[in-house]
Short mmCIF file of C-alpha atoms in Angstrom, two decimals:
data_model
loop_
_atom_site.label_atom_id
_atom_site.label_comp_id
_atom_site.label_asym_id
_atom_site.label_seq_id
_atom_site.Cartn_x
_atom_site.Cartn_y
_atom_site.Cartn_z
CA UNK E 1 80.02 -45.05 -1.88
CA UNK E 2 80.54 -41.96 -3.85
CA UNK E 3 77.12 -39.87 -4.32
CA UNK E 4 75.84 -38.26 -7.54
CA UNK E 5 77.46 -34.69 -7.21
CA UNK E 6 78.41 -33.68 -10.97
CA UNK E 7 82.25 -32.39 -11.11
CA UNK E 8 83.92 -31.31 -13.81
CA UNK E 9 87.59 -32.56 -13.79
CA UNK E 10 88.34 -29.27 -15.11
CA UNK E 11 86.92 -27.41 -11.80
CA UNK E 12 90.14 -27.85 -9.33
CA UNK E 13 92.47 -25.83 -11.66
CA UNK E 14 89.82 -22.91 -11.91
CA UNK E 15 88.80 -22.80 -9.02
CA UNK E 16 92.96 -22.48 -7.63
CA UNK E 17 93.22 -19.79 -11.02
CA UNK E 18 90.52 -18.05 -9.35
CA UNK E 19 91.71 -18.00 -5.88
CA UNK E 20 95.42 -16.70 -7.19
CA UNK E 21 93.58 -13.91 -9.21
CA UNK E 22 94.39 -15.39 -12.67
CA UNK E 23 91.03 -16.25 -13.62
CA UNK E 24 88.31 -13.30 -14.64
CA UNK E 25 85.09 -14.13 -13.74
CA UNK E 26 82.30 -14.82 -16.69
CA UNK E 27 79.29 -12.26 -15.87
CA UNK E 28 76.40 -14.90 -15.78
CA UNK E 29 73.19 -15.21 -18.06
CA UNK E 30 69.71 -14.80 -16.51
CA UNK E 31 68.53 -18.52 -16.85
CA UNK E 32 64.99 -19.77 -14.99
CA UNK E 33 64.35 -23.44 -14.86
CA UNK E 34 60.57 -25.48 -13.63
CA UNK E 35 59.87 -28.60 -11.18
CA UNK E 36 57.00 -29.63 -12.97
CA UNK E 37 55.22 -31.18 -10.13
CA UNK E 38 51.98 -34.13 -10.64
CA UNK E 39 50.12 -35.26 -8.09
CA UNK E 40 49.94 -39.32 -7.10
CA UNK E 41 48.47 -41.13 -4.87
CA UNK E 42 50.88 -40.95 -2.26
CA UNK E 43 53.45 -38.02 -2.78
CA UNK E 44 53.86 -35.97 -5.90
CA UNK E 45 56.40 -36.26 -8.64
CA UNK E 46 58.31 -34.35 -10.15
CA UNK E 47 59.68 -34.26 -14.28
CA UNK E 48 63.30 -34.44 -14.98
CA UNK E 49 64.92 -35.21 -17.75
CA UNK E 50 68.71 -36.36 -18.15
CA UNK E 51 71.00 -34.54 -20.37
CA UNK E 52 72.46 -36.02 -23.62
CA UNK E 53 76.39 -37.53 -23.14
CA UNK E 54 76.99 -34.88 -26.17
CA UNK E 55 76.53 -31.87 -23.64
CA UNK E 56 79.20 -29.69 -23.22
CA UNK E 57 77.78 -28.27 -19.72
CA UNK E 58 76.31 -31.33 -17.30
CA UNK E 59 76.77 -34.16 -20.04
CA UNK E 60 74.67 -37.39 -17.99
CA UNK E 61 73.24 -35.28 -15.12
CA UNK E 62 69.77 -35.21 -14.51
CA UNK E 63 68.04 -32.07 -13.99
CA UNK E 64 64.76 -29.92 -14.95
CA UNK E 65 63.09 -28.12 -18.14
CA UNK E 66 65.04 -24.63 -18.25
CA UNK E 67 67.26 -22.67 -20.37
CA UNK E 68 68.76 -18.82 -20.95
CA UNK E 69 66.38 -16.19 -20.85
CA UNK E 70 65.62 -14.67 -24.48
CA UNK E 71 66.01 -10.46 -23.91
CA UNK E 72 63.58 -9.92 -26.79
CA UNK E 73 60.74 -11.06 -23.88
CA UNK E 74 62.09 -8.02 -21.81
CA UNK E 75 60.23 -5.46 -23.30
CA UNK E 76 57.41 -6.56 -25.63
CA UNK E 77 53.71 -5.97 -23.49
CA UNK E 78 52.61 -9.40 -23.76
CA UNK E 79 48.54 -10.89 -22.35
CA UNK E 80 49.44 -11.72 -18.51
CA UNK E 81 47.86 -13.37 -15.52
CA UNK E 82 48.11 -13.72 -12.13
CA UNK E 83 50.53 -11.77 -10.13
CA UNK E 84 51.65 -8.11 -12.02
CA UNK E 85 54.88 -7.33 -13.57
CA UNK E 86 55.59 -5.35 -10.30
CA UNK E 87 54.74 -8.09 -8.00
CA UNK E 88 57.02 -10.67 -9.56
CA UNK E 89 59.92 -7.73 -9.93
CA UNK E 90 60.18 -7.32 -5.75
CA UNK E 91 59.75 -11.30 -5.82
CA UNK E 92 62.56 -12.06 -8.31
CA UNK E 93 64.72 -8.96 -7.06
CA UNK E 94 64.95 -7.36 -10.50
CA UNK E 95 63.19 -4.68 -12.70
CA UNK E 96 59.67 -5.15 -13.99
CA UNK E 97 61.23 -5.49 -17.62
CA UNK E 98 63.62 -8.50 -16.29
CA UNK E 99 60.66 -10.12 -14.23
CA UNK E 100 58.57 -10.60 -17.34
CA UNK E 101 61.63 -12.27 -19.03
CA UNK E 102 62.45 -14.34 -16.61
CA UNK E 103 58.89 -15.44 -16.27
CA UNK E 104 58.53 -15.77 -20.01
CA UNK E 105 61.55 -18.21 -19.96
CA UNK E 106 60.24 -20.35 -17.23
CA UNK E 107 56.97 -21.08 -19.29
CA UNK E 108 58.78 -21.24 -22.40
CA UNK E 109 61.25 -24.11 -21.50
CA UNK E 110 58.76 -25.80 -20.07
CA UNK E 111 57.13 -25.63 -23.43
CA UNK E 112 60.04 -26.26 -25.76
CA UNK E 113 61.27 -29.12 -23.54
CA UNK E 114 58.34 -30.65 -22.02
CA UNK E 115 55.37 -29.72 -24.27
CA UNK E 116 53.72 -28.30 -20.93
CA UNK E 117 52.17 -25.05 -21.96
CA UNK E 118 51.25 -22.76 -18.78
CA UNK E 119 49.07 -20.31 -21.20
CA UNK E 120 45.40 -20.30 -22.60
CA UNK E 121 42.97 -18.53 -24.63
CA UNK E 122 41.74 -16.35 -21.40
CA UNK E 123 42.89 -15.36 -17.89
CA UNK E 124 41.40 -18.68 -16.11
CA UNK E 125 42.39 -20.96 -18.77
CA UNK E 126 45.06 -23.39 -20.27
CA UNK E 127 45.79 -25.07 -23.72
CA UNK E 128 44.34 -28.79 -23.27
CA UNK E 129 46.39 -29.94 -26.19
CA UNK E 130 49.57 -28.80 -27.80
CA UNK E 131 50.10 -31.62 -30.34
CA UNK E 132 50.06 -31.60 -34.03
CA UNK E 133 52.01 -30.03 -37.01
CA UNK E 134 51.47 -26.44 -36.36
CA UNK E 135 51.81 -26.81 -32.43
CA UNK E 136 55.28 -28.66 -33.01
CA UNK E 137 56.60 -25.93 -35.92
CA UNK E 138 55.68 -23.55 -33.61
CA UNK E 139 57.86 -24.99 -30.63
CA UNK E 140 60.33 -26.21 -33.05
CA UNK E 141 60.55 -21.71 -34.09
CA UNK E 142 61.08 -21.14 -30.23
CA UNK E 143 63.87 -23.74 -29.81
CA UNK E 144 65.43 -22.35 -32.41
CA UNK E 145 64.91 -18.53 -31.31
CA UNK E 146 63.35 -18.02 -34.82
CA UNK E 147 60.59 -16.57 -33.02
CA UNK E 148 60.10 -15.27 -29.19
CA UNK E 149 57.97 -16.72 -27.03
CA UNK E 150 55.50 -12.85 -26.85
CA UNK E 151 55.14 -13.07 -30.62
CA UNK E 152 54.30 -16.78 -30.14
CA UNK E 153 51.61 -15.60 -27.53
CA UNK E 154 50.51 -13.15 -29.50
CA UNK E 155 50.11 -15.08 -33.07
CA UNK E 156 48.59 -17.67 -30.92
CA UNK E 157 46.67 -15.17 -29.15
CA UNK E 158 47.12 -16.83 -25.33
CA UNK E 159 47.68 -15.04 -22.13
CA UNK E 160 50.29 -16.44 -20.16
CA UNK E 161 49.73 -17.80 -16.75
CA UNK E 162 51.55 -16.42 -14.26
CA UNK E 163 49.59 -17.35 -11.39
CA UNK E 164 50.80 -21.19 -11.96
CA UNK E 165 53.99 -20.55 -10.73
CA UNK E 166 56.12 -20.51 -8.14
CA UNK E 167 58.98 -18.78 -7.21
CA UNK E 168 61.07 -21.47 -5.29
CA UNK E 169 64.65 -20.78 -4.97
CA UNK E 170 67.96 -18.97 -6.80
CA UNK E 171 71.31 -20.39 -7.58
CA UNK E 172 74.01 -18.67 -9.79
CA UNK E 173 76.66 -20.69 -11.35
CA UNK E 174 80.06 -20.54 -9.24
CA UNK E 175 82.67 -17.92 -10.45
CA UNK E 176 85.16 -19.57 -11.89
CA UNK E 177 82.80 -21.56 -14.07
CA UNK E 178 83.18 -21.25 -17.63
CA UNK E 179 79.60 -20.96 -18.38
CA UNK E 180 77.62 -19.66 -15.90
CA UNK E 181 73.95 -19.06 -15.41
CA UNK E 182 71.56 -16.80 -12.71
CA UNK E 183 68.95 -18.93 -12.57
CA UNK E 184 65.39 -18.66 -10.92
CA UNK E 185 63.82 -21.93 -10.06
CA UNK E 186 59.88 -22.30 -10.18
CA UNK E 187 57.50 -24.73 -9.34
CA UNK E 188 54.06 -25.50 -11.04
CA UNK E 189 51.46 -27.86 -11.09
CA UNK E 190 51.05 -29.71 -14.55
CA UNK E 191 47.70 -28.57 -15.90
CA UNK E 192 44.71 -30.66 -16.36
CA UNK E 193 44.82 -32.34 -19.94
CA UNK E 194 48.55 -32.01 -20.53
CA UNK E 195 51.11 -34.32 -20.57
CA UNK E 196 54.60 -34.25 -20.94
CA UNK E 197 56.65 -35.56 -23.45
CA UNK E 198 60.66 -35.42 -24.41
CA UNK E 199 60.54 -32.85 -26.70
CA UNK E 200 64.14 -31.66 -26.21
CA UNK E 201 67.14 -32.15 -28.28
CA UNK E 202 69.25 -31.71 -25.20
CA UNK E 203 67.94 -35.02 -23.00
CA UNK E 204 67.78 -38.45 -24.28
CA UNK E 205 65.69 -39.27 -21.63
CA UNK E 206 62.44 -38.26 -19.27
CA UNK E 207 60.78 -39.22 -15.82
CA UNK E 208 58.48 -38.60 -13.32
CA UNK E 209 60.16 -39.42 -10.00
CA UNK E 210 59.00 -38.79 -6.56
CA UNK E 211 61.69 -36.13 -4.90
CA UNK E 212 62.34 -38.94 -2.38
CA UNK E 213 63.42 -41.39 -4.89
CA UNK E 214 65.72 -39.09 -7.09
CA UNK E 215 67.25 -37.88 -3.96
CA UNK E 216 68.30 -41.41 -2.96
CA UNK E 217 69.48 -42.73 -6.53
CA UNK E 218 72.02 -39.41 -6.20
CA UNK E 219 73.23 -40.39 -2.28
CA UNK E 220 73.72 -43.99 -3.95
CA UNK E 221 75.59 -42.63 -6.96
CA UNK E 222 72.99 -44.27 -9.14
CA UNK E 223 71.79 -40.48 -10.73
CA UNK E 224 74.19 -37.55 -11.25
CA UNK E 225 73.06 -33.51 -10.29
CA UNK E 226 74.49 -30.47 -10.04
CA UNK E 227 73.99 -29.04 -6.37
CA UNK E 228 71.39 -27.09 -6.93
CA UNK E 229 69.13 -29.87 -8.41
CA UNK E 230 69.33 -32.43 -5.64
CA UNK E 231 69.30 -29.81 -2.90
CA UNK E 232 65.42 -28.33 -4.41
CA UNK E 233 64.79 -32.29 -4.73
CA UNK E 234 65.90 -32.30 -0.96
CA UNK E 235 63.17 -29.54 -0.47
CA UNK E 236 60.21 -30.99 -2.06
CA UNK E 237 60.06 -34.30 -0.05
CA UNK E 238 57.69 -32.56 2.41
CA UNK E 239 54.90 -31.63 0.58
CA UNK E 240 52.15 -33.93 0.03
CA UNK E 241 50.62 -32.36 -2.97
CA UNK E 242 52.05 -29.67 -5.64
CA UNK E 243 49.31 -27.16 -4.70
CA UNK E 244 51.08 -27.62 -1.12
CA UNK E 245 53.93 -26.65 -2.85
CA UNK E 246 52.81 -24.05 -4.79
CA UNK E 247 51.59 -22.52 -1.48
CA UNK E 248 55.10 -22.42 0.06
CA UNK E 249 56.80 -20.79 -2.83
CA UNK E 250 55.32 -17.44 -2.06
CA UNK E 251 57.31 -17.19 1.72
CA UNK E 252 60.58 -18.82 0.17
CA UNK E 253 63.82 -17.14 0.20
CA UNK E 254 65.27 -16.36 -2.83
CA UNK E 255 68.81 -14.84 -1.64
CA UNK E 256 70.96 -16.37 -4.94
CA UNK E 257 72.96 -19.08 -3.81
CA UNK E 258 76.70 -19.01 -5.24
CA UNK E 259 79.70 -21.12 -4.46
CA UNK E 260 82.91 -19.49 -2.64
CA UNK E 261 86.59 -21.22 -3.16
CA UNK E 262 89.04 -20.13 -0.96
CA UNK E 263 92.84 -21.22 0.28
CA UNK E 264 92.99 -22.84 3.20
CA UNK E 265 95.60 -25.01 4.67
CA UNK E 266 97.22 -26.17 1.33
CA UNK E 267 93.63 -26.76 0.25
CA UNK E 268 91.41 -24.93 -1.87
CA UNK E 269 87.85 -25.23 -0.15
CA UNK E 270 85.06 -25.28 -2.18
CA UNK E 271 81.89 -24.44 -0.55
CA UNK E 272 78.11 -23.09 -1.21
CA UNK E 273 76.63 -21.20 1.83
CA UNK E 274 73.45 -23.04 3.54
CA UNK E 275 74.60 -26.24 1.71
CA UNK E 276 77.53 -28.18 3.92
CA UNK E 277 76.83 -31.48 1.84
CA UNK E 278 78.62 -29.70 -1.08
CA UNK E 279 81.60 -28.81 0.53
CA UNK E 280 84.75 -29.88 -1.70
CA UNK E 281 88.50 -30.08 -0.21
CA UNK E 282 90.94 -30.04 -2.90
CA UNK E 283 94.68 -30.48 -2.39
CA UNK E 284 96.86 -28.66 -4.16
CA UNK E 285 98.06 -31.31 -6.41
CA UNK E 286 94.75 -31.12 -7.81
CA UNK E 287 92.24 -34.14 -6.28
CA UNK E 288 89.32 -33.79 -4.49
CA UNK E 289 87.96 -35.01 -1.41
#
């Protein structure tokens, strides 16, 4: 039986374009995406939502809160906790500027899609409730990048947690791909008095599914991912607890993880290094294997 590996039927004549030299490489998008983890009696679970049919990128495939980052986050000073600016820059491999971004976007998709708010009113707190009219018109500003998430910390006046996530792993979005993302994924614990809820246009539907689970609805073909999702699900069946998780982040490796095509033997090969389950052979005549 076929697994749950999303692919495009549009990927086999890229990827050859690319290999021949034809195709010109789109220069990705800083992206950053969260396993919202929640503890159980047995193992934890983690949220996932499944994107609408209407998608143009991953239509049906299940994956995590995330999104672009927003560049007006780069530069604006905004109330932090937990590890500095510089701390997460060596972590994430980018400039201090970049690091807050990309932080910035982690907590704010979690927000706008999940209604998970990693922020409070001081260092060693967190919003206990994020319903109501304002809270929503508020997110509802952010989806709609009428307003950036530092001015939303600031008018709200919250400092932003930092010290809640994790730094997990980093995948950017093979080359000949017409949209392509560099994308940070984070872990985090969801905070006491939250819950989650769908709050994004983009999914038509939410869960909370132990890593286990999720990993063998894709090997039965029952749930669809992109690579990168079902290999972090892979990666969190160990840990018994998301602060176990959490823990692990900090001694991860976060070398970016991109997909190579190449020619080989009438075939092109499709392949993403440190993840042989992935591995595509495509004949020339354009099926896959």
């Amino acid at each position: 039986m076929a697994n749950g590996q999303w692919y495009p039927p549009e990927w086999p004549e890229r990827i050859r374009a690319l290999a021949e030299g034809t195709l010109t490489p789109v220069p990705p998008r800083r992206a950053a995406t969260v396993m919202l983890l929640k503890d159980t009696d047995t193992t934890p679970v983690v949220h996932m939502l499944r994107r609408r049919a209407s998608m143009a990128f991953a239509a049906g495939a299940y994956a995590y809160p995330g999104g672009g980052v927003d560049p007006r986050d780069d530069e604006h000073q905004i109330r932090w906790t937990g590890p500095t600016r510089a701390w997460w820059a060596n972590r994430l491999g980018v400039d201090e500027t970049s690091a807050q971004a990309v932080v910035c976007a982690a907590v704010r998709e979690t927000y706008e899609e999940a209604g998970v708010l990693l922020a409070g009113p001081s260092p060693d707190t967190v919003v206990g409730d994020t319903t109501g009219d304002e809270w929503e018109a508020d997110r509802a500003a952010l989806v709609a990048r009428d307003l950036s998430f530092a001015e939303f910390l600031d008018r709200r006046g919250l400092v932003l947690r930092s010290d809640l996530l994790g730094a997990w792993t980093r995948w950017i979005t093979p080359e000949f791909e017409s949209r392509r993302y560099d994308t940070w994924f984070f872990v985090a614990a969801l905070p006491e008095g939250q819950r989650t809820r769908n709050a994004s246009t983009e999914a038509d539907r939410t869960v909370w599914i132990h890593p286990a689970d999720a990993a063998a609805s894709y090997d039965e073909g029952e749930l669809t991912m992109m690579p990168p999702t079902i290999a972090t699900l892979r990666q969190l069946v160990p840990y018994g607890t998301a602060a176990d998780a959490l823990a692990a982040a900090p001694e991860r490796d976060l070398t970016p993880v991109l997909a190579k095509a190449r020619l080989e033997n009438g075939e092109v090969v499709l392949a993403w290094p440190g993840h042989d389950e992935f591995t595509k052979h495509i004949p020339t005549g354009g099926a896959s294997a």
